[in-house]
């Protein structure tokens, strides 16, 4: 029997993940079953389970690449230590936005769905805690750097301001998912009005 190529296996795995992403975007994590993903993918149940033995495995496989993309953008923005608070939020927002809403899926909807699921599912909660905790901590560390360099008042609470910066990013995602009318360029410009220029 001829061996199935790695490219074929990767394409089938991608087919399952794309189907899961469409289901999660449309119906949410909680309401989506593996059977739904099987139906959406057009593959057999055996084929889907051969790649992902459980719904948890599917959730992790869908969510982690999205999170890695966001953290990669954050790393790139924070690598330039000269950026001001406003420029960091603007850079992350404008770097993530084309990925979040420019592809086939609306990742802002998936993100908001994941936040709700994190309140009831330990797997999703673990992913959210690790990732969002890291992003918020990195922002707080950068605020401490700005404060220590004299760009912010010496009594600035770095942890609290890091939380506020994180909220500006999460708030943009939430507004777009719920209202659908957020303009990232205008939002980024408004952030520049709110935050110190550095």
Coordinates of N, CA and C in Angstrom, one line a residue:
X1 N 0.9 -1.2 0.0 CA 0.0 0.0 0.0 C 0.9 1.2 0.0
X2 N 0.7 2.2 -0.9 CA 1.5 3.4 -1.0 C 1.4 4.2 0.2
X3 N 2.5 4.8 0.6 CA 2.5 5.7 1.8 C 1.9 7.0 1.5
X4 N 1.1 7.5 2.4 CA 0.5 8.8 2.2 C 1.5 9.9 2.4
X5 N 1.6 10.9 1.6 CA 2.6 11.9 1.7 C 2.4 12.8 2.9
X6 N 3.5 13.4 3.4 CA 3.4 14.4 4.5 C 2.5 15.6 4.0
X7 N 2.7 16.0 2.8 CA 1.9 17.1 2.3 C 0.4 16.8 2.4
X8 N 0.0 15.6 2.0 CA -1.4 15.1 2.1 C -1.9 15.2 3.5
X9 N -1.1 14.6 4.4 CA -1.5 14.6 5.8 C -1.7 16.0 6.4
X10 N -0.7 16.9 6.0 CA -0.8 18.3 6.5 C -2.0 19.0 5.9
X11 N -2.3 18.7 4.7 CA -3.5 19.3 4.0 C -4.8 18.8 4.7
X12 N -4.9 17.5 5.0 CA -6.0 17.0 5.7 C -6.2 17.6 7.1
X13 N -5.1 17.7 7.8 CA -5.1 18.3 9.2 C -5.6 19.8 9.1
X14 N -5.1 20.5 8.1 CA -5.5 21.9 7.9 C -7.0 22.0 7.6
X15 N -7.5 21.0 6.8 CA -8.9 20.9 6.4 C -9.8 20.8 7.7
X16 N -9.3 20.0 8.6 CA -10.0 19.8 9.9 C -10.0 21.1 10.7
X17 N -8.8 21.7 10.8 CA -8.7 22.9 11.6 C -9.5 24.0 11.0
X18 N -9.5 24.2 9.7 CA -10.3 25.2 9.1 C -11.8 25.0 9.4
X19 N -12.2 23.7 9.3 CA -13.6 23.4 9.6 C -13.9 23.7 11.1
X20 N -13.0 23.4 12.0 CA -13.2 23.7 13.4 C -13.3 25.2 13.7
X21 N -12.4 25.9 13.0 CA -12.5 27.4 13.2 C -13.8 28.0 12.7
X22 N -14.3 27.5 11.6 CA -15.6 28.0 11.1 C -16.7 27.7 12.1
X23 N -16.7 26.5 12.7 CA -17.7 26.1 13.6 C -17.6 26.9 14.9
X24 N -16.4 27.1 15.4 CA -16.2 27.9 16.6 C -16.6 29.4 16.4
X25 N -16.3 29.9 15.2 CA -16.7 31.3 14.9 C -18.2 31.4 14.9
X26 N -18.8 30.4 14.3 CA -20.3 30.5 14.0 C -21.1 30.1 15.3
X27 N -20.7 29.1 16.0 CA -21.5 28.5 17.1 C -20.8 28.6 18.5
X28 N -19.6 29.0 18.6 CA -18.9 29.1 19.8 C -18.3 27.8 20.2
X29 N -17.4 27.8 21.2 CA -16.7 26.6 21.6 C -17.6 25.6 22.3
X30 N -18.4 26.1 23.2 CA -19.2 25.2 24.0 C -20.2 24.4 23.2
X31 N -20.9 25.1 22.2 CA -21.9 24.5 21.4 C -21.4 23.6 20.3
X32 N -20.2 23.8 20.0 CA -19.6 23.0 18.9 C -19.2 21.6 19.4
X33 N -19.6 20.6 18.7 CA -19.1 19.2 19.0 C -18.2 18.7 17.9
X34 N -17.5 17.6 18.2 CA -16.6 17.0 17.2 C -17.4 16.6 16.0
X35 N -18.6 16.1 16.3 CA -19.5 15.7 15.2 C -19.8 16.9 14.2
X36 N -20.0 18.1 14.8 CA -20.1 19.3 14.0 C -18.9 19.5 13.1
X37 N -17.8 19.4 13.7 CA -16.5 19.6 12.9 C -16.4 18.5 11.8
X38 N -16.7 17.3 12.1 CA -16.7 16.2 11.1 C -17.6 16.6 9.9
X39 N -18.8 17.0 10.2 CA -19.8 17.4 9.2 C -19.2 18.6 8.4
X40 N -18.7 19.6 9.1 CA -18.2 20.8 8.4 C -17.0 20.5 7.5
X41 N -16.2 19.5 7.9 CA -14.9 19.2 7.2 C -15.2 18.4 6.0
X42 N -16.3 17.6 6.0 CA -16.5 16.7 4.8 C -15.7 15.4 4.9
X43 N -15.0 15.2 6.0 CA -14.2 14.0 6.2 C -15.0 13.0 7.1
X44 N -14.4 11.8 7.2 CA -15.1 10.8 8.1 C -14.7 11.1 9.5
X45 N -15.5 10.6 10.4 CA -15.2 10.8 11.9 C -13.8 10.2 12.2
X46 N -13.5 9.0 11.6 CA -12.2 8.4 11.8 C -11.0 9.3 11.4
X47 N -11.2 10.0 10.3 CA -10.2 10.9 9.8 C -9.9 12.0 10.7
X48 N -11.0 12.6 11.2 CA -10.9 13.7 12.1 C -10.3 13.3 13.4
X49 N -10.7 12.2 14.0 CA -10.2 11.7 15.3 C -8.8 11.2 15.1
X50 N -8.3 10.9 14.0 CA -6.9 10.4 13.8 C -6.0 11.6 14.0
X51 N -6.5 12.8 13.7 CA -5.6 14.0 13.9 C -5.9 14.6 15.3
X52 N -7.1 14.6 15.7 CA -7.5 15.3 17.0 C -8.4 14.3 17.8
X53 N -7.8 13.7 18.8 CA -8.6 12.7 19.6 C -9.7 13.2 20.4
X54 N -9.8 14.5 20.6 CA -10.8 15.1 21.5 C -11.2 16.5 21.1
X55 N -12.2 17.0 21.6 CA -12.6 18.4 21.3 C -11.5 19.3 21.9
X56 N -11.0 19.0 23.1 CA -10.0 19.8 23.7 C -8.8 20.0 22.8
X57 N -8.4 18.8 22.2 CA -7.3 18.9 21.3 C -7.5 19.8 20.1
X58 N -8.8 19.8 19.6 CA -9.1 20.7 18.5 C -9.1 22.2 19.0
X59 N -9.6 22.4 20.2 CA -9.6 23.8 20.7 C -8.2 24.3 20.8
X60 N -7.3 23.5 21.4 CA -5.9 23.9 21.6 C -5.3 24.2 20.2
X61 N -5.5 23.3 19.3 CA -4.9 23.4 17.9 C -5.3 24.6 17.2
X62 N -6.6 25.0 17.4 CA -7.1 26.2 16.7 C -6.6 27.5 17.4
X63 N -6.6 27.5 18.8 CA -6.4 28.7 19.5 C -4.9 29.1 19.6
X64 N -4.0 28.1 19.8 CA -2.6 28.3 20.0 C -1.9 29.1 18.9
X65 N -2.1 28.7 17.6 CA -1.5 29.5 16.5 C -1.9 31.0 16.5
X66 N -3.2 31.2 16.8 CA -3.7 32.6 16.9 C -2.9 33.4 18.0
X67 N -2.8 32.7 19.1 CA -2.1 33.4 20.2 C -0.7 33.6 19.9
X68 N 0.0 32.6 19.3 CA 1.4 32.7 18.9 C 1.6 33.9 18.0
X69 N 0.7 34.1 17.1 CA 0.8 35.2 16.2 C 0.7 36.6 16.9
X70 N -0.3 36.7 17.8 CA -0.4 37.9 18.6 C 0.8 38.2 19.4
X71 N 1.4 37.1 20.1 CA 2.5 37.3 20.9 C 3.8 37.6 20.1
X72 N 3.8 37.1 18.9 CA 4.9 37.4 17.9 C 4.9 38.9 17.6
X73 N 3.7 39.4 17.3 CA 3.6 40.9 17.0 C 4.0 41.7 18.2
X74 N 3.6 41.3 19.4 CA 4.0 42.0 20.6 C 5.5 42.0 20.8
X75 N 6.1 40.8 20.6 CA 7.5 40.7 20.7 C 8.2 41.7 19.7
X76 N 7.7 41.8 18.5 CA 8.3 42.6 17.5 C 8.2 44.1 17.9
X77 N 7.1 44.5 18.5 CA 6.8 45.9 18.9 C 7.7 46.2 20.1
X78 N 7.8 45.3 21.1 CA 8.5 45.6 22.3 C 10.0 45.5 22.1
X79 N 10.4 44.9 21.0 CA 11.9 44.8 20.7 C 12.5 46.2 20.5
X80 N 11.7 47.2 20.0 CA 12.2 48.5 19.9 C 11.9 49.3 21.2
X81 N 12.9 49.4 22.0 CA 12.8 50.0 23.4 C 12.5 51.4 23.3
X82 N 12.5 52.1 22.2 CA 12.3 53.5 22.1 C 10.8 53.9 22.0
X83 N 10.0 52.9 21.7 CA 8.6 53.2 21.5 C 7.9 53.6 22.8
X84 N 7.0 54.6 22.7 CA 6.2 55.2 23.8 C 5.1 54.2 24.1
X85 N 4.4 54.5 25.2 CA 3.2 53.6 25.5 C 2.2 53.6 24.4
X86 N 1.9 54.8 23.9 CA 0.9 54.9 22.8 C 1.4 54.1 21.6
X87 N 2.7 54.2 21.3 CA 3.2 53.6 20.1 C 3.2 52.0 20.2
X88 N 3.4 51.6 21.5 CA 3.3 50.1 21.7 C 1.9 49.6 21.4
X89 N 0.9 50.3 22.0 CA -0.5 49.8 21.8 C -0.9 50.0 20.3
X90 N -0.5 51.1 19.7 CA -0.8 51.3 18.3 C -0.1 50.2 17.5
X91 N 1.2 49.9 17.8 CA 1.9 48.9 17.0 C 1.3 47.5 17.1
X92 N 0.9 47.1 18.3 CA 0.3 45.8 18.5 C -1.0 45.7 17.8
X93 N -1.8 46.8 18.0 CA -3.2 46.8 17.4 C -3.1 46.7 15.9
X94 N -2.3 47.6 15.3 CA -2.2 47.6 13.8 C -1.5 46.4 13.2
X95 N -0.6 45.8 14.0 CA 0.0 44.6 13.6 C -0.9 43.4 13.6
X96 N -1.7 43.3 14.6 CA -2.6 42.2 14.7 C -3.9 42.3 13.9
X97 N -4.3 43.5 13.6 CA -5.6 43.7 13.0 C -5.8 43.0 11.6
X98 N -4.8 43.2 10.7 CA -5.0 42.5 9.4 C -5.1 41.0 9.5
X99 N -4.5 40.4 10.5 CA -4.6 39.0 10.8 C -5.9 38.6 11.4
X100 N -6.4 39.5 12.3 CA -7.6 39.2 13.1 C -8.8 39.2 12.2
X101 N -8.9 40.2 11.3 CA -10.1 40.4 10.5 C -9.9 40.3 9.0
X102 N -8.6 40.1 8.5 CA -8.4 40.1 7.1 C -8.4 38.8 6.4
X103 N -8.5 37.7 7.2 CA -8.5 36.4 6.6 C -9.9 35.8 6.4
X104 N -10.0 34.5 6.2 CA -11.3 33.9 6.0 C -12.2 33.9 7.2
X105 N -11.6 33.9 8.4 CA -12.3 33.9 9.7 C -12.2 35.2 10.4
X106 N -13.2 35.6 11.2 CA -13.1 36.7 12.0 C -12.6 36.3 13.4
X107 N -11.3 36.5 13.6 CA -10.7 36.0 14.9 C -11.1 36.8 16.1
X108 N -11.7 38.0 15.9 CA -12.2 38.7 17.0 C -13.4 38.0 17.6
X109 N -14.2 37.4 16.8 CA -15.4 36.6 17.3 C -14.9 35.3 18.0
X110 N -13.8 34.7 17.4 CA -13.3 33.5 18.0 C -12.7 33.9 19.4
X111 N -12.0 35.0 19.5 CA -11.4 35.4 20.7 C -12.4 35.6 21.8
X112 N -13.5 36.4 21.5 CA -14.5 36.7 22.5 C -15.2 35.4 22.9
X113 N -15.4 34.5 22.0 CA -16.0 33.2 22.3 C -15.1 32.4 23.2
X114 N -13.8 32.5 23.0 CA -12.8 31.8 23.8 C -12.8 32.4 25.2
X115 N -13.0 33.7 25.4 CA -13.0 34.3 26.7 C -14.2 33.7 27.5
X116 N -15.3 33.6 26.9 CA -16.5 33.0 27.6 C -16.2 31.6 27.9
X117 N -15.6 30.8 27.0 CA -15.3 29.4 27.2 C -14.3 29.2 28.4
X118 N -13.4 30.2 28.5 CA -12.4 30.1 29.5 C -12.9 30.1 30.9
X119 N -14.2 30.6 31.1 CA -14.8 30.7 32.4 C -15.4 29.3 32.8
X120 N -15.5 28.4 31.8 CA -16.1 27.1 32.1 C -15.2 25.9 31.8
X121 N -14.2 26.1 30.9 CA -13.4 25.0 30.4 C -12.0 25.2 30.9
X122 N -11.5 24.2 31.6 CA -10.1 24.3 32.2 C -9.0 24.4 31.1
X123 N -9.2 23.7 30.0 CA -8.2 23.7 28.9 C -8.1 25.1 28.3
X124 N -9.2 25.7 28.0 CA -9.2 27.1 27.4 C -8.7 28.1 28.5
X125 N -9.2 27.9 29.7 CA -8.8 28.8 30.8 C -7.2 28.8 30.9
X126 N -6.6 27.6 30.9 CA -5.2 27.5 31.0 C -4.5 28.2 29.9
X127 N -5.0 28.1 28.6 CA -4.4 28.8 27.5 C -4.5 30.3 27.7
X128 N -5.7 30.7 28.1 CA -5.9 32.2 28.2 C -5.1 32.7 29.4
X129 N -5.0 32.0 30.5 CA -4.2 32.5 31.6 C -2.8 32.7 31.3
X130 N -2.2 31.7 30.6 CA -0.8 31.7 30.2 C -0.5 32.8 29.3
X131 N -1.3 32.9 28.2 CA -1.1 33.9 27.2 C -1.4 35.3 27.6
X132 N -2.6 35.5 28.0 CA -2.9 36.9 28.4 C -2.1 37.4 29.6
X133 N -1.9 36.5 30.5 CA -1.0 36.8 31.7 C 0.4 37.3 31.2
X134 N 0.9 36.6 30.2 CA 2.2 36.9 29.7 C 2.2 38.3 29.0
X135 N 1.2 38.5 28.2 CA 1.1 39.8 27.5 C 1.0 40.9 28.5
X136 N 0.1 40.8 29.4 CA -0.1 41.8 30.4 C 1.2 42.1 31.3
X137 N 1.9 41.0 31.6 CA 3.1 41.1 32.4 C 4.2 41.9 31.5
X138 N 4.3 41.5 30.3 CA 5.3 42.1 29.4 C 5.0 43.6 29.3
X139 N 3.7 44.0 29.2 CA 3.3 45.4 29.1 C 3.7 46.1 30.4
X140 N 3.5 45.5 31.5 CA 3.8 46.1 32.8 C 5.3 46.3 33.0
X141 N 6.1 45.3 32.5 CA 7.6 45.4 32.5 C 8.0 46.6 31.6
X142 N 7.4 46.8 30.5 CA 7.8 47.9 29.6 C 7.4 49.2 30.3
X143 N 6.3 49.3 31.0 CA 5.9 50.5 31.7 C 6.9 50.8 32.8
X144 N 7.4 49.8 33.5 CA 8.4 50.0 34.5 C 9.7 50.6 33.9
X145 N 10.0 50.1 32.7 CA 11.2 50.6 31.9 C 11.0 52.1 31.6
X146 N 9.8 52.4 31.1 CA 9.5 53.8 30.8 C 9.6 54.7 32.1
X147 N 9.0 54.2 33.1 CA 9.1 55.0 34.4 C 10.5 55.2 34.9
X148 N 11.3 54.1 34.9 CA 12.7 54.2 35.4 C 13.6 55.0 34.5
X149 N 13.2 55.2 33.2 CA 13.9 56.0 32.3 C 13.5 57.5 32.3
X150 N 12.5 57.8 33.2 CA 12.0 59.1 33.3 C 11.0 59.6 32.4
X151 N 10.4 58.7 31.6 CA 9.3 59.0 30.7 C 8.0 59.1 31.3
X152 N 7.9 58.5 32.5 CA 6.6 58.6 33.3 C 6.9 59.0 34.7
X153 N 5.9 59.6 35.4 CA 6.2 60.0 36.8 C 6.7 58.9 37.6
X154 N 7.6 59.2 38.6 CA 8.3 58.1 39.4 C 7.3 57.3 40.2
X155 N 6.1 57.8 40.5 CA 5.2 57.1 41.3 C 4.2 56.2 40.4
X156 N 4.5 56.1 39.1 CA 3.6 55.3 38.2 C 3.5 53.9 38.7
X157 N 2.4 53.4 38.8 CA 2.1 51.9 39.2 C 2.3 51.2 37.9
X158 N 3.4 50.5 37.7 CA 3.7 49.9 36.4 C 2.7 48.7 36.1
X159 N 2.4 48.0 37.2 CA 1.5 46.8 37.0 C 0.1 47.3 36.6
X160 N -0.4 48.3 37.2 CA -1.7 48.8 36.9 C -1.8 49.4 35.5
X161 N -0.7 50.2 35.2 CA -0.8 50.8 33.8 C -0.6 49.7 32.7
X162 N 0.1 48.7 33.0 CA 0.2 47.5 32.1 C -1.2 46.9 31.9
X163 N -1.9 46.8 33.0 CA -3.3 46.3 32.9 C -4.2 47.2 32.0
X164 N -4.0 48.5 32.2 CA -4.8 49.4 31.4 C -4.4 49.3 29.9
X165 N -3.2 49.2 29.6 CA -2.7 49.1 28.2 C -3.3 47.8 27.6
X166 N -3.3 46.7 28.4 CA -3.8 45.5 27.9 C -5.3 45.6 27.6
X167 N -6.0 46.4 28.5 CA -7.5 46.6 28.3 C -7.8 47.3 27.0
X168 N -6.9 48.3 26.6 CA -7.1 49.0 25.4 C -7.0 48.0 24.2
X169 N -6.2 47.0 24.3 CA -6.1 46.0 23.2 C -7.3 45.1 23.2
X170 N -7.6 44.6 24.3 CA -8.7 43.6 24.5 C -10.1 44.4 24.1
X171 N -10.2 45.6 24.6 CA -11.3 46.4 24.3 C -11.6 46.6 22.8
X172 N -10.5 46.7 22.0 CA -10.7 46.9 20.6 C -11.2 45.6 20.0
X173 N -10.7 44.5 20.4 CA -11.2 43.2 19.9 C -12.7 43.0 20.3
X174 N -13.1 43.3 21.5 CA -14.4 43.1 22.0 C -15.4 44.1 21.2
X175 N -15.0 45.3 21.0 CA -15.9 46.2 20.3 C -16.1 45.8 18.8
X176 N -15.0 45.3 18.2 CA -15.2 44.9 16.8 C -16.1 43.6 16.7
X177 N -15.9 42.7 17.7 CA -16.7 41.5 17.6 C -18.2 41.8 17.9
X178 N -18.4 42.7 18.8 CA -19.8 43.0 19.2 C -20.5 44.0 18.2
X179 N -19.8 45.0 17.8 CA -20.4 46.1 17.1 C -20.0 46.1 15.6
X180 N -18.8 45.6 15.3 CA -18.4 45.4 13.9 C -18.0 46.7 13.2
X181 N -17.8 47.8 13.9 CA -17.5 49.0 13.2 C -16.3 49.7 13.7
X182 N -15.4 49.0 14.4 CA -14.2 49.7 14.9 C -13.2 49.8 13.8
X183 N -12.7 51.1 13.6 CA -11.7 51.4 12.6 C -10.3 51.4 13.4
X184 N -9.5 50.5 13.1 CA -8.2 50.4 13.8 C -7.3 51.6 13.7
X185 N -7.3 52.3 12.6 CA -6.5 53.5 12.4 C -7.0 54.6 13.3
X186 N -8.3 54.8 13.3 CA -8.9 55.9 14.2 C -8.7 55.5 15.7
X187 N -8.9 54.2 16.0 CA -8.7 53.8 17.4 C -7.2 54.0 17.8
X188 N -6.3 53.6 17.0 CA -4.9 53.8 17.3 C -4.6 55.3 17.5
X189 N -5.1 56.1 16.6 CA -4.9 57.6 16.8 C -5.4 58.1 18.1
X190 N -6.6 57.6 18.5 CA -7.2 58.0 19.7 C -6.4 57.6 20.9
X191 N -5.8 56.4 20.8 CA -4.9 55.9 21.9 C -3.7 56.9 22.1
X192 N -3.2 57.4 21.0 CA -2.2 58.4 21.0 C -2.5 59.6 21.8
X193 N -3.8 60.0 21.8 CA -4.3 61.2 22.5 C -4.4 60.9 24.0
X194 N -4.6 59.6 24.3 CA -4.8 59.2 25.7 C -3.5 59.0 26.5
X195 N -2.5 58.5 25.8 CA -1.3 58.0 26.5 C -0.2 59.0 26.3
X196 N 0.8 59.0 27.3 CA 1.9 59.9 27.2 C 2.7 59.6 25.9
X197 N 3.3 60.7 25.3 CA 4.1 60.5 24.1 C 5.4 59.8 24.3
X198 N 5.9 59.8 25.5 CA 7.2 59.1 25.8 C 8.3 60.0 25.7

